[in-house]
mmCIF file of C-alpha atoms in Angstrom:
data_model
loop_
_atom_site.group_PDB
_atom_site.id
_atom_site.type_symbol
_atom_site.label_atom_id
_atom_site.label_comp_id
_atom_site.label_asym_id
_atom_site.label_seq_id
_atom_site.Cartn_x
_atom_site.Cartn_y
_atom_site.Cartn_z
ATOM 1 C CA UNK U 1406 0.122 -3.510 -34.571
ATOM 2 C CA UNK U 1407 -0.835 -4.557 -38.120
ATOM 3 C CA UNK U 1408 -3.956 -6.226 -39.137
ATOM 4 C CA UNK U 1409 -3.888 -10.160 -39.046
ATOM 5 C CA UNK U 1410 -0.668 -10.251 -36.852
ATOM 6 C CA UNK U 1411 -1.516 -11.546 -33.422
ATOM 7 C CA UNK U 1412 0.392 -10.037 -30.499
ATOM 8 C CA UNK U 1413 3.003 -13.237 -29.490
ATOM 9 C CA UNK U 1414 3.547 -12.060 -25.913
ATOM 10 C CA UNK U 1415 -0.356 -11.483 -24.903
ATOM 11 C CA UNK U 1416 0.080 -12.820 -21.152
ATOM 12 C CA UNK U 1417 3.131 -10.583 -20.548
ATOM 13 C CA UNK U 1418 1.437 -7.531 -21.869
ATOM 14 C CA UNK U 1419 -1.434 -8.425 -19.873
ATOM 15 C CA UNK U 1420 0.677 -8.834 -16.762
ATOM 16 C CA UNK U 1421 2.428 -5.432 -17.256
ATOM 17 C CA UNK U 1422 -0.849 -3.594 -17.677
ATOM 18 C CA UNK U 1423 -2.297 -5.203 -14.410
ATOM 19 C CA UNK U 1424 0.829 -4.463 -12.582
ATOM 20 C CA UNK U 1425 0.455 -0.879 -13.310
ATOM 21 C CA UNK U 1426 -3.196 -0.724 -12.876
ATOM 22 C CA UNK U 1427 -2.465 -2.303 -8.955
ATOM 23 C CA UNK U 1428 0.160 -0.055 -8.408
ATOM 24 C CA UNK U 1429 -2.245 2.978 -9.555
ATOM 25 C CA UNK U 1430 -5.299 1.413 -7.006
ATOM 26 C CA UNK U 1431 -2.418 1.376 -4.358
ATOM 27 C CA UNK U 1432 -1.095 4.843 -4.692
ATOM 28 C CA UNK U 1433 -5.045 5.868 -4.625
ATOM 29 C CA UNK U 1434 -5.662 3.915 -1.650
ATOM 30 C CA UNK U 1435 -2.469 5.563 0.122
ATOM 31 C CA UNK U 1436 -3.536 9.174 -0.922
ATOM 32 C CA UNK U 1437 -7.520 9.113 -0.294
ATOM 33 C CA UNK U 1438 -8.010 5.983 2.134
ATOM 34 C CA UNK U 1439 -5.627 6.708 4.843
ATOM 35 C CA UNK U 1440 -5.556 9.939 7.161
ATOM 36 C CA UNK U 1441 -2.194 11.279 7.721
ATOM 37 C CA UNK U 1442 -0.746 9.249 10.615
ATOM 38 C CA UNK U 1443 -2.242 6.077 8.780
ATOM 39 C CA UNK U 1444 -0.234 7.016 5.586
ATOM 40 C CA UNK U 1445 2.901 7.997 7.672
ATOM 41 C CA UNK U 1446 2.663 4.476 9.534
ATOM 42 C CA UNK U 1447 2.342 2.632 6.084
ATOM 43 C CA UNK U 1448 4.845 4.285 4.297
ATOM 44 C CA UNK U 1449 7.891 4.121 7.098
ATOM 45 C CA UNK U 1450 6.802 0.617 8.155
ATOM 46 C CA UNK U 1451 5.803 -0.884 4.654
ATOM 47 C CA UNK U 1452 7.391 1.368 1.969
ATOM 48 C CA UNK U 1453 10.589 2.194 3.135
ATOM 49 C CA UNK U 1454 13.940 0.597 1.907
ATOM 50 C CA UNK U 1455 14.851 -0.088 5.402
ATOM 51 C CA UNK U 1456 13.498 -2.405 7.744
ATOM 52 C CA UNK U 1457 12.174 -0.464 10.601
ATOM 53 C CA UNK U 1458 10.685 -1.947 13.881
ATOM 54 C CA UNK U 1459 7.409 -0.788 15.393
ATOM 55 C CA UNK U 1460 8.961 0.343 18.368
ATOM 56 C CA UNK U 1461 10.942 2.645 16.559
ATOM 57 C CA UNK U 1462 8.369 4.189 14.275
ATOM 58 C CA UNK U 1463 5.583 5.214 17.363
ATOM 59 C CA UNK U 1464 7.605 7.269 19.413
ATOM 60 C CA UNK U 1465 8.746 9.078 16.323
ATOM 61 C CA UNK U 1466 5.192 9.863 15.838
ATOM 62 C CA UNK U 1467 4.228 10.701 19.050
ATOM 63 C CA UNK U 1468 2.133 8.005 19.477
ATOM 64 C CA UNK U 1469 2.157 5.262 22.230
ATOM 65 C CA UNK U 1470 2.154 1.561 21.673
ATOM 66 C CA UNK U 1471 -1.796 1.145 21.868
ATOM 67 C CA UNK U 1472 -2.543 4.155 19.770
ATOM 68 C CA UNK U 1473 0.336 3.037 16.844
ATOM 69 C CA UNK U 1474 -1.245 -0.490 16.801
ATOM 70 C CA UNK U 1475 -4.944 0.932 16.598
ATOM 71 C CA UNK U 1476 -3.746 3.298 13.582
ATOM 72 C CA UNK U 1477 -1.874 0.701 11.972
ATOM 73 C CA UNK U 1478 -4.801 -1.980 12.189
ATOM 74 C CA UNK U 1479 -7.212 0.562 10.779
ATOM 75 C CA UNK U 1480 -4.678 1.735 7.895
ATOM 76 C CA UNK U 1481 -4.262 -2.067 7.031
ATOM 77 C CA UNK U 1482 -7.949 -2.349 6.932
ATOM 78 C CA UNK U 1483 -8.673 0.684 4.999
ATOM 79 C CA UNK U 1484 -6.293 -0.167 2.369
ATOM 80 C CA UNK U 1485 -7.861 -3.352 2.178
ATOM 81 C CA UNK U 1486 -10.953 -2.237 1.682
ATOM 82 C CA UNK U 1487 -9.757 0.402 -0.882
ATOM 83 C CA UNK U 1488 -8.474 -2.353 -2.945
ATOM 84 C CA UNK U 1489 -11.505 -4.404 -2.662
ATOM 85 C CA UNK U 1490 -9.784 -7.300 -0.756
ATOM 86 C CA UNK U 1491 -12.243 -7.330 2.282
#
């Protein structure tokens, strides 16, 4: 931008930069904060284009209901921790 010219849309630019930063943080959290099972649960449950019920996910992963919910709880907590939410 030329000197003396003020960006007429600073909030829009800042919002886009903020969104890209949040996406990058989430990608890093998924890659580094979760183990393979936790990542697979989050991807199937929340990042899939289709709504999938928990009851359809845990047998596919070879987990029982209690194991599934423990992995899911830990995955959500790990993501929140990696994103400095908790």
